[in-house]
Coordinates of C-alpha atoms and ligand atoms in Angstrom, one line a residue:
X10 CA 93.8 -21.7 -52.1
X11 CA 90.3 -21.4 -50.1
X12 CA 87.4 -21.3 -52.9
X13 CA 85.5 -18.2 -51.9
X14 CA 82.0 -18.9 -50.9
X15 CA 79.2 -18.0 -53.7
X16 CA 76.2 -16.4 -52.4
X17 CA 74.5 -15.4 -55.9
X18 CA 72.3 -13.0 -55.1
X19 CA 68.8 -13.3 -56.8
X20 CA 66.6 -11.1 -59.1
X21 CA 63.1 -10.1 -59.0
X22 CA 62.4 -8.5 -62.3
X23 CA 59.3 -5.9 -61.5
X24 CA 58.8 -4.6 -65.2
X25 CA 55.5 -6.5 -65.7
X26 CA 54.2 -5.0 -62.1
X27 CA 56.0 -2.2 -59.8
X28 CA 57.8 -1.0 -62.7
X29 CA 54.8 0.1 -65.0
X30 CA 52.8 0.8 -61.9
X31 CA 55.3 3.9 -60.8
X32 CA 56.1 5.1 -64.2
X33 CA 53.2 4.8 -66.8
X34 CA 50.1 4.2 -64.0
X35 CA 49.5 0.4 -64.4
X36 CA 48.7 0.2 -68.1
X37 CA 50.7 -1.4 -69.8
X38 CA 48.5 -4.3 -71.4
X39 CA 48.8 -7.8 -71.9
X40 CA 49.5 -7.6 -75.5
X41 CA 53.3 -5.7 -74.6
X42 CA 53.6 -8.5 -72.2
X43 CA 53.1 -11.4 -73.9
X44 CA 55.9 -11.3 -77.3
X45 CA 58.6 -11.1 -75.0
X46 CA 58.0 -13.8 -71.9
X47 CA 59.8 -16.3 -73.3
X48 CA 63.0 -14.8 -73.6
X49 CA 62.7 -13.5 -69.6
X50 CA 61.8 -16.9 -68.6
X51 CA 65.5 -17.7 -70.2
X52 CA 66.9 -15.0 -67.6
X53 CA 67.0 -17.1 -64.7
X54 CA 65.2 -14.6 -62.8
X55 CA 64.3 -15.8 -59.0
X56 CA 60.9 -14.1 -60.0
X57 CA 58.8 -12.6 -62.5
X58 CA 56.5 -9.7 -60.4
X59 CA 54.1 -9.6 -62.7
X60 CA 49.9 -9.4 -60.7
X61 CA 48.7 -8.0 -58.1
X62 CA 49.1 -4.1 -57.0
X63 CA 47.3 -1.6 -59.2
X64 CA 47.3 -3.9 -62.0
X65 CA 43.9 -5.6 -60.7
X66 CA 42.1 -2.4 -61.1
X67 CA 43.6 -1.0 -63.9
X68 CA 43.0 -4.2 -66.1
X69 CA 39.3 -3.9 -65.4
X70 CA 38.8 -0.2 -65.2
X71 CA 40.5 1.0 -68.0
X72 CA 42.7 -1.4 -70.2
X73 CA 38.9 -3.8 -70.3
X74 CA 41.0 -6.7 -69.7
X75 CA 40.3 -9.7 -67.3
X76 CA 43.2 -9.9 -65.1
X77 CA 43.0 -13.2 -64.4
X78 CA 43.3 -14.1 -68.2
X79 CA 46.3 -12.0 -68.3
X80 CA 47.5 -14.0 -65.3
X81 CA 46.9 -17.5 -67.3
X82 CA 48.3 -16.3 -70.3
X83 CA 51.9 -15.5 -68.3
X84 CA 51.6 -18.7 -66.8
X85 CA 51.8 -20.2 -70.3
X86 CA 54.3 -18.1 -71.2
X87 CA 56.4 -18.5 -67.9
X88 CA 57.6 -22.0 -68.2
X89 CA 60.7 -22.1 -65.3
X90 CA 60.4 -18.9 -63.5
X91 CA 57.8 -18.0 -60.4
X92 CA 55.9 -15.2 -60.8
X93 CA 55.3 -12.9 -57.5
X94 CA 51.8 -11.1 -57.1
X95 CA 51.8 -8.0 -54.2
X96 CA 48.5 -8.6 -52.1
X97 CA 47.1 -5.5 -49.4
X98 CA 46.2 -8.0 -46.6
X99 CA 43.2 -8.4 -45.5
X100 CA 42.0 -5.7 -47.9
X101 CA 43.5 -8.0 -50.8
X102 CA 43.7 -5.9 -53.5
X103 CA 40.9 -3.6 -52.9
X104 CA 40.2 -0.2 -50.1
X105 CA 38.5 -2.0 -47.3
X106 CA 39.0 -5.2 -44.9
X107 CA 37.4 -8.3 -46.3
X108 CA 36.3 -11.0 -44.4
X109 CA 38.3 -14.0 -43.9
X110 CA 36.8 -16.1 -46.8
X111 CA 37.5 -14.2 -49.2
X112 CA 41.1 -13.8 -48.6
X113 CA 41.3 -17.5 -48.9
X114 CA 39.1 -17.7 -52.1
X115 CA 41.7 -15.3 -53.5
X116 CA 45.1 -16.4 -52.4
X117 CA 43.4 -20.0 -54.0
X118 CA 42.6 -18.8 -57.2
X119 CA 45.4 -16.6 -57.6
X120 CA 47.7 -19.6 -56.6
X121 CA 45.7 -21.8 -59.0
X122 CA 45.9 -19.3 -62.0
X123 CA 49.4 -19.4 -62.0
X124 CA 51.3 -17.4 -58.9
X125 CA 53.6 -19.0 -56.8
X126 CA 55.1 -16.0 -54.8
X127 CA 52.7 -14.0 -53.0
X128 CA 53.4 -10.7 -51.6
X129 CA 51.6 -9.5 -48.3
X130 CA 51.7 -6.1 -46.8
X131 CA 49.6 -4.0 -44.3
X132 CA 50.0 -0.1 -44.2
X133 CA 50.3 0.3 -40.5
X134 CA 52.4 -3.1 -40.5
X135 CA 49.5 -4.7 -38.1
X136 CA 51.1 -8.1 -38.2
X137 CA 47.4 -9.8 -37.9
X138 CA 46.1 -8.1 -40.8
X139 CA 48.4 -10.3 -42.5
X140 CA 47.6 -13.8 -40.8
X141 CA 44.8 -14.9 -42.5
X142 CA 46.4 -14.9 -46.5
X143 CA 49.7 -15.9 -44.9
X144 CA 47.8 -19.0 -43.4
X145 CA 45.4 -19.6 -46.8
X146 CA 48.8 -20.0 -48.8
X147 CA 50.0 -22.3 -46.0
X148 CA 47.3 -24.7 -46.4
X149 CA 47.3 -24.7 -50.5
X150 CA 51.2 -25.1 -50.3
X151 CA 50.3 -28.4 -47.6
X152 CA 47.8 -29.6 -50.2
X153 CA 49.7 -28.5 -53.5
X154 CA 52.9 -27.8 -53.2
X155 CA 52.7 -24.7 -54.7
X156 CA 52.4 -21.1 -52.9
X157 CA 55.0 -19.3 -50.9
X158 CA 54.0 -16.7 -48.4
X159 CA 56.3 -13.4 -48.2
X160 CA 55.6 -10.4 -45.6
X161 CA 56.2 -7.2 -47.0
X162 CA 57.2 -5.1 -43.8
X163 CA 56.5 -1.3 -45.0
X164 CA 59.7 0.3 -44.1
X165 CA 59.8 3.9 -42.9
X166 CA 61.5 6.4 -40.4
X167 CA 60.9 7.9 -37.2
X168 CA 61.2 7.1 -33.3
X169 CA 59.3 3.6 -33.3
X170 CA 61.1 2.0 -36.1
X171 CA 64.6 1.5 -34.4
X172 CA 66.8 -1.6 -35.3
X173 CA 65.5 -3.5 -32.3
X174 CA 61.7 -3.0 -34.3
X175 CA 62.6 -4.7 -37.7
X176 CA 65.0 -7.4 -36.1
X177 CA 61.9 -8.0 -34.1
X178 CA 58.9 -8.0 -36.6
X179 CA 61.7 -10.1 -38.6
X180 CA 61.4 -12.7 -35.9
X181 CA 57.6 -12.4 -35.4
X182 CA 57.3 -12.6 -39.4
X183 CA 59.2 -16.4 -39.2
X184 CA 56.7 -17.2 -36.0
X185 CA 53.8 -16.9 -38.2
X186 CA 54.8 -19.3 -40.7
X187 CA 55.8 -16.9 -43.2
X188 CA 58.4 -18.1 -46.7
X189 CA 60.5 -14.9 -46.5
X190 CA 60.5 -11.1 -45.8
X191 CA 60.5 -8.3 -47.6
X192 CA 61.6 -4.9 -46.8
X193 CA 59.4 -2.6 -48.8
X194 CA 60.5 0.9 -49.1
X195 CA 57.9 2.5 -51.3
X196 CA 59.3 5.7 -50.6
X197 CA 63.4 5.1 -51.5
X198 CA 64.2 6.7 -47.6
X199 CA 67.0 3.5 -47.2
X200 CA 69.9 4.7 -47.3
X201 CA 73.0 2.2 -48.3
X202 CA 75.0 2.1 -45.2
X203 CA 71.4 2.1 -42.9
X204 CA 70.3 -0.8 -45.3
X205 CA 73.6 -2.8 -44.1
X206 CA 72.9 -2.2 -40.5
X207 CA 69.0 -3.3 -40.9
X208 CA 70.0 -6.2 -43.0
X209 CA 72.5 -7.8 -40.5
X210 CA 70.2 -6.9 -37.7
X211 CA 67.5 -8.7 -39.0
X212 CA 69.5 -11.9 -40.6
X213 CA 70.6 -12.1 -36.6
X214 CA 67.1 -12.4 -36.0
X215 CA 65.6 -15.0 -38.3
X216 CA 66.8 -17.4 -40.7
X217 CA 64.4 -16.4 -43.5
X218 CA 65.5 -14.9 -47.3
X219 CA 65.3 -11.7 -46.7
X220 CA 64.4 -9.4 -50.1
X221 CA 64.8 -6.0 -50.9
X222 CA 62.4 -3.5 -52.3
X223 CA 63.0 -0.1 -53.1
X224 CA 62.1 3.2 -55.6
X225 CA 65.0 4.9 -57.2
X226 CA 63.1 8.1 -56.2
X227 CA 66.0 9.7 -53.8
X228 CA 68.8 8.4 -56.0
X229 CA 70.3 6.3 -53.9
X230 CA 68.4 2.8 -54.7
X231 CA 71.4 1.4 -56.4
X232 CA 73.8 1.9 -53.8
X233 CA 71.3 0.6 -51.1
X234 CA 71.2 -2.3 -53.1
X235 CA 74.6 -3.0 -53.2
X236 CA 75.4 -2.7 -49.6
X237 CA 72.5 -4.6 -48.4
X238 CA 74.0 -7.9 -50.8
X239 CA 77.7 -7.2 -49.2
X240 CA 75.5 -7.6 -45.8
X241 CA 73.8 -10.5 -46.7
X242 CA 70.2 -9.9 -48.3
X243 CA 69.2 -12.7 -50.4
X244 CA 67.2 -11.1 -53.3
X245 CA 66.6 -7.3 -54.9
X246 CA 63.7 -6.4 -56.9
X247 CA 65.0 -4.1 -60.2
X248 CA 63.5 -3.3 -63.7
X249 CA 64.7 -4.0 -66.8
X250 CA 66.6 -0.3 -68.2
X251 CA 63.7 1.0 -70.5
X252 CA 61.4 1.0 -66.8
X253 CA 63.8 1.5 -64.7
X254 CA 65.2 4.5 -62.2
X255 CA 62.8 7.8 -61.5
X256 CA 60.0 6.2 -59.2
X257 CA 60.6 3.2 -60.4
X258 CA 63.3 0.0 -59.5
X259 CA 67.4 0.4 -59.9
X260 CA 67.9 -1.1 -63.5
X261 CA 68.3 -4.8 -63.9
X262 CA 71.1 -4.9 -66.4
X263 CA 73.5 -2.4 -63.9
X264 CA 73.0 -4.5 -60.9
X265 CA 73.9 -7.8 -62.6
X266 CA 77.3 -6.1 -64.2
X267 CA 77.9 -4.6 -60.7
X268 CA 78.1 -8.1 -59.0
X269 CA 79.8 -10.0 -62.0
X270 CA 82.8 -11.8 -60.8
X271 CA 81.9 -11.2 -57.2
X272 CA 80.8 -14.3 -54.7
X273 CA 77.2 -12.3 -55.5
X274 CA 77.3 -12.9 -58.8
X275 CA 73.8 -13.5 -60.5
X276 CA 75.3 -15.4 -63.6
X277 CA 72.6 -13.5 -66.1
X278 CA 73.3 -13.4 -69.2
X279 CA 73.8 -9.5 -70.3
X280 CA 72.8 -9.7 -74.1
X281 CA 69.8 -11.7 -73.2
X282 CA 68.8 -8.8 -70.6
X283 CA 70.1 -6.6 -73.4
X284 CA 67.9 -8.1 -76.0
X285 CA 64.8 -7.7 -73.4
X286 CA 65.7 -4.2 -73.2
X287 CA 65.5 -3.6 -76.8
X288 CA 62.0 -5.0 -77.0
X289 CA 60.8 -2.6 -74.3
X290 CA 62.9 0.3 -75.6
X291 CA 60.2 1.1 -78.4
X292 CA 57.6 1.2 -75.5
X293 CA 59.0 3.3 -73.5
X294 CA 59.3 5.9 -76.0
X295 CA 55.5 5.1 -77.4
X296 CA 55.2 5.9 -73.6
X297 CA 57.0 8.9 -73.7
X298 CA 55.3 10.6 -76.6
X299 CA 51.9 10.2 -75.5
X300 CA 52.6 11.3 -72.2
X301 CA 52.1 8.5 -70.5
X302 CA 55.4 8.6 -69.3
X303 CA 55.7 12.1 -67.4
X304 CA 59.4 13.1 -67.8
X305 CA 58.7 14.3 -64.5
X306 CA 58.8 11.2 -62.7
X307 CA 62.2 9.8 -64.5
X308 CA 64.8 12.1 -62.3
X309 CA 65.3 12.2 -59.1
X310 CA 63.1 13.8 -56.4
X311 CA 65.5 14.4 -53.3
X312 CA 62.9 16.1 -51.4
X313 CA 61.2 12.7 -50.5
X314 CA 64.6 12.5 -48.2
X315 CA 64.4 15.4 -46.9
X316 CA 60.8 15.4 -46.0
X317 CA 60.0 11.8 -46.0
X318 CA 57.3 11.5 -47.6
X319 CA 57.1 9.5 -50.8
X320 CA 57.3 11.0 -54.4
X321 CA 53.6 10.3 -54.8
X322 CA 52.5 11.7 -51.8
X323 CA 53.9 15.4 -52.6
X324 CA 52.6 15.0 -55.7
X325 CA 49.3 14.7 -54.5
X326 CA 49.9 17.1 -52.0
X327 CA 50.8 20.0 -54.8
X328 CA 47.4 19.4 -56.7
X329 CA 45.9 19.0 -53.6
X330 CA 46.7 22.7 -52.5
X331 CA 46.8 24.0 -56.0
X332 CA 42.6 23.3 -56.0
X333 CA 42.8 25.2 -52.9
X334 CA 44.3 27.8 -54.3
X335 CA 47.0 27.6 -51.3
X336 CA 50.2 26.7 -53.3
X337 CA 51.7 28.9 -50.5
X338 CA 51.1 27.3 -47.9
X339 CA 53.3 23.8 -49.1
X340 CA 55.9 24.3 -46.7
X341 CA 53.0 24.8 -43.7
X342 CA 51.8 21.6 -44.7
X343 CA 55.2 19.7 -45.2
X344 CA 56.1 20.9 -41.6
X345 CA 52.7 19.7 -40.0
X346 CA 52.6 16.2 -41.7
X347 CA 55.1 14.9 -39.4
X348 CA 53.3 16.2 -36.2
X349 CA 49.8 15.0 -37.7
X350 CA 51.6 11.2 -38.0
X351 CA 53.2 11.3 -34.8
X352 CA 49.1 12.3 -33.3
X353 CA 48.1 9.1 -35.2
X354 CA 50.4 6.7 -34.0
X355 CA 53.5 6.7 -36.5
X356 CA 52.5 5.0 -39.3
X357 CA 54.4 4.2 -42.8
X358 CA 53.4 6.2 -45.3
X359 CA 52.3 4.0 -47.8
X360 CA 48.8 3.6 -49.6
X361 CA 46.1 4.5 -48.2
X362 CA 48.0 5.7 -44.8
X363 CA 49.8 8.1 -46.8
X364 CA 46.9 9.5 -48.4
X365 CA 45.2 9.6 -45.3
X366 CA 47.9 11.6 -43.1
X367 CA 48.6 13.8 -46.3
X368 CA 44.6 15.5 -46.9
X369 CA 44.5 15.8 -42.7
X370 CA 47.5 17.9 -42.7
X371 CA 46.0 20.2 -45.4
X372 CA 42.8 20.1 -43.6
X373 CA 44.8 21.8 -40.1
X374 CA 46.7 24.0 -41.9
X375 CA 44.1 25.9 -44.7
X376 CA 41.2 25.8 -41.9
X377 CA 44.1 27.5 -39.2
X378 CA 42.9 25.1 -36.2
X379 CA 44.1 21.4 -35.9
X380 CA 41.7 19.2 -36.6
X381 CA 38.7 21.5 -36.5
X382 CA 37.5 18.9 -39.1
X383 CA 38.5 15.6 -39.8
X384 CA 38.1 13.3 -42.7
X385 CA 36.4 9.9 -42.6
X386 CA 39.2 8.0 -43.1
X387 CA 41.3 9.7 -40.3
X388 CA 38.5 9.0 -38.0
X389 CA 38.7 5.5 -39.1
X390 CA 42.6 5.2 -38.6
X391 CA 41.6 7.0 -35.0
X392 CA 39.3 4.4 -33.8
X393 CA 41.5 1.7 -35.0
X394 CA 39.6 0.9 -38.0
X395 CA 42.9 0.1 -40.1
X396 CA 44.4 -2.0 -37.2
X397 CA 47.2 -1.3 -34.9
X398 CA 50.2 1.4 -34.5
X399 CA 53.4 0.9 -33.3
X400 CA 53.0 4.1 -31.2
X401 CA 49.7 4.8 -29.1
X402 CA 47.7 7.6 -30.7
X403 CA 47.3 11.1 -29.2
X404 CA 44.9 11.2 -26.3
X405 CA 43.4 14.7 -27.1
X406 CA 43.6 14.4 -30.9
X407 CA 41.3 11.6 -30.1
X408 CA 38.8 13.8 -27.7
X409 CA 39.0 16.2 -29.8
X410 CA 37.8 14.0 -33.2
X411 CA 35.8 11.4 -32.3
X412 CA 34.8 12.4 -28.2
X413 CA 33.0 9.5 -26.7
X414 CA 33.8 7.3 -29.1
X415 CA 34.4 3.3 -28.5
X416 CA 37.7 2.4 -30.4
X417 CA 39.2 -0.9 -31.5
X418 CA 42.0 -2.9 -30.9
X419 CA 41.1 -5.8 -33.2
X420 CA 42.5 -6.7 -36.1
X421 CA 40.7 -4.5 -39.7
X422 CA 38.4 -7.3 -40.4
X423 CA 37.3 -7.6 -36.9
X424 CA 37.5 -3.8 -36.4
X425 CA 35.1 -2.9 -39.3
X426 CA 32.7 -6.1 -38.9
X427 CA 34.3 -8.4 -41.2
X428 CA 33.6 -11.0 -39.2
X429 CA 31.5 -13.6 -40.8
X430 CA 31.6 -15.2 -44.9
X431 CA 30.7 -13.1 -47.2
X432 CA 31.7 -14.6 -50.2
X433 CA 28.1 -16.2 -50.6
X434 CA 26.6 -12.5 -50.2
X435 CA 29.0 -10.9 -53.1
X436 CA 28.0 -13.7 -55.2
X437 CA 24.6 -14.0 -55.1
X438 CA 24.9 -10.1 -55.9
X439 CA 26.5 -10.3 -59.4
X440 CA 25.3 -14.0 -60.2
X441 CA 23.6 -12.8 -63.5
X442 CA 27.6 -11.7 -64.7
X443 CA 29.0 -15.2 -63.8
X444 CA 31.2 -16.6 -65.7
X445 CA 34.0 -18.3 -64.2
X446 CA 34.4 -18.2 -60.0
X447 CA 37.2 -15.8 -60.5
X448 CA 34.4 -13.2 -61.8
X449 CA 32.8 -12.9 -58.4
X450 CA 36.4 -12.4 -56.8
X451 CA 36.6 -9.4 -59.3
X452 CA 33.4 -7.9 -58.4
X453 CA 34.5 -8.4 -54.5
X454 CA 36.8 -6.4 -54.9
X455 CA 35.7 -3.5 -57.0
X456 CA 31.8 -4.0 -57.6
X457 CA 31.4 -0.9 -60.2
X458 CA 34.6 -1.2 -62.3
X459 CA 34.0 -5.5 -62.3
X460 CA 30.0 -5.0 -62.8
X461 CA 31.3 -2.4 -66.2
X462 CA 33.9 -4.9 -67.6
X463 CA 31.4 -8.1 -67.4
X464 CA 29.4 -5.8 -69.5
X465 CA 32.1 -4.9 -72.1
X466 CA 32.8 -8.3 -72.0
X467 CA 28.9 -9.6 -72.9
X468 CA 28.8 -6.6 -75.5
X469 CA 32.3 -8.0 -77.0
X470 CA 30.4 -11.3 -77.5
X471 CA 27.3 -10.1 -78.4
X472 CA 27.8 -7.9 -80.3
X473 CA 25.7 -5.2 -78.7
X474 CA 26.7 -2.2 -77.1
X475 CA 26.4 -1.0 -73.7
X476 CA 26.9 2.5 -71.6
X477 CA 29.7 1.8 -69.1
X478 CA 29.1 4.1 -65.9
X479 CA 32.9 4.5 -64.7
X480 CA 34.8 4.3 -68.3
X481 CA 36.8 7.4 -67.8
X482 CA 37.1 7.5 -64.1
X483 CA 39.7 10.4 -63.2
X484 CA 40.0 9.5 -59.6
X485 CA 41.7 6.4 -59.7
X486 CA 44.7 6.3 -57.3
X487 CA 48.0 4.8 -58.6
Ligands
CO524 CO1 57.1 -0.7 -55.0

């Protein structure tokens, strides 16, 4: 009898990123982290995601840890298994386009503090806002070894983003020298049998590992999962049980059992996972009781289907409008946000797109004219500030917002200026707080919230105490 094939499929566990980043807003700290690495590097996980994302920013601004000591300290830890960062593109892990040397002074030191799997995405999936980090890791894994370059494509729906467009940017993805692609559904709008068609469409388009992100927001995460590995996807990103499901990953532990004595089979061992699980367990319930876990976000939100927009997004939306005092006008707004990305060229609505199209669609429906005003960021994604759209932009939105106006084609750094080193600049800025090169990285990318923690950081070691401007900063996005 013919052996059948094995095509184990392959794990990324997100509970030390993605996982606490969608359900408890990026804090859980290092010192959860650390007691329980050494069993999950016993897992055999492909990857650990474990940096990058939120947890940048939160470390500094409100857990007052260095993030690149947490980084070393799960390098340690991590002994056999490659830990996976999630990186914005050019704007790295910060709000705006950097210039070219810094994206290769970070991909560098986040390689050489312990990453080997580096996740890059761009909101409007502008392949060239990608280039440059894809390139940095290129040359350190030529030099090192070590560094693998991934390209998050941001998945979404609407009349651009037919098969022929992912089986496409699939192919472009291998032409620019990339390690694998991801498919990065922030929102959980892939559906199971649409995930087998995009799968197969791509895999006939490149020869790339091909992984799969998704939020069990809709529901349906679990069953996408399982019929993108029947057609073919190499790895899926899930959370251990404890941080699993609502906004965040399909559970860990139920997608192993599902695949057990099938030619996918991961070959985990359940009461390891199990014994993971029991560590977190307690958390998550610490979580729970103090609120840091919002019930709310545990179920299932099946409007993010019907609308789709992601959970996070509506969320914002309702507080939004409740400030406004125009909780009745949620359905107005739900109805124009489609029409206000189609004006804007169709992006993906993921961070800070998302957040972009959402306020501009309040803005034309509480002032009762479309865009009457606009808001600085809308202007910016009109005059091609964030990069390209798949779709062109509409012609009298444009007139109407920024008349006369010259607009870009270039790539965000190029776009917004970016075009010469600035590292030297940044660093000569914060000099005084120096104490390892990573530190000016850190203040790169968020100048306040770096400039407060090098602070806490000299009173820790001095002794003396200092007045922190931004300690309790409500406005942090997640
Ligand atoms: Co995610």
């Amino acid at each position: 009898m013919a052996e059948i094939t094995k095509k184990p499929v392959g794990i990324m566990e997100t509970v030390l990123r993605d996982a606490h980043q969608s359900l408890i807003a990026t804090r859980m700290p290092t010192e959860i982290m650390l007691p329980i690495v050494e069993k999950m590097d016993k897992v055999g996980y492909h990857a650990v995601e474990c940096w990058g994302g939120a947890t940048f920013d939160a470390s500094l601004r409100f857990l007052k840890e260095d993030p690149w000591e947490r980084l070393r300290k799960l390098r340690d830890g991590f002994k056999n298994t490659k830990l996976q960062m999630l990186f914005r593109g050019q704007n790295i892990l910060g709000y705006r386009p950097y210039a070219d040397d810094v994206v290769d002074a970070f991909v560098e030191k986040s390689i050489a503090n312990g990453i080997d799997i580096i996740r890059i995405f761009d909101c409007l999936n502008d392949l060239r806002n990608l280039q440059e980090a894809v390139n940095a890791t290129n040359e350190i894994k030529k030099r090192e070894g070590r560094g693998h370059a991934q390209i998050a494509l941001s998945y979404t729906l609407g009349d651009a983003y037919t098969l022929e467009y992912w089986a496409d940017m699939a192919k472009k993805i291998e032409e620019m020298g990339a390690d694998s692609i991801c498919i990065k559904d922030m929102a959980g709008l892939l559906l199971p049998y649409r995930a087998a068609e995009l799968i197969k469409a791509m895999k006939e388009q490149t020869s790339l590992p091909i992984q799969l992100h998704t939020h069990y927001t809709s529901g349906v995460a679990s069953m996408t999962y399982l019929k993108a590995v029947e057609a073919g996807v190499d790895v899926i990103d899930c959370a251990i049980s404890p941080f699993a499901l609502g906004t965040s990953q399909p559970a860990t532990e139920v997608m192993v059992e599902t695949f057990k004595g099938t030619p996918y089979d991961t070959g985990y061992d359940q009461n390891l996972l199990a014994e993971i699980a029991d560590y977190f367990a307690p958390y998550r319930d610490e979580c729970i009781k103090s609120g840091l876990m919002n019930t709310k976000v545990l179920g299932v939100n099946i409007k993010t289907l019907l609308y789709q927009v992601p959970g996070g997004m509506l969320s914002n939306m309702v507080s939004q409008l409740k400030e406004q005092k125009a909780e009745n006008r949620y359905r107005d707004v739900l109805e124009e946000i489609p029409r206000v990305r189609k004006d804007c060229g169709e992006p993906p609505l993921v961070t800070p797109s998302s957040q972009i199209v959402g306020t501009q669609a309040i803005f034309n429906v509480l002032l009762g004219e479309r865009y009457k005003m606009a808001t600085g960021e809308f202007k910016d994604l009109l005059r091609g500030n964030y990069g390209q759209t798949v779709k062109p932009m509409n012609q009298e939105v444009i007139d109407k917002v920024i008349p006369g106006e010259k607009r870009s084609t270039a790539r965000s750094a190029e776009a917004t200026g970016h075009t010469e080193p600035e590292l030297a600049t940044i660093e000569a800025e914060m000099k005084e707080w120096k104490k390892q090169d990573e530190d000016v990285l850190s203040y790169a990318l968020f100048p306040q919230v770096a400039t407060d923690f090098f602070k806490y950081r000299q009173a820790q070691e001095t002794g003396v105490d200092v007045k922190l401007a931004d300690k309790d900063n409500k406005a942090y996005p997640v």
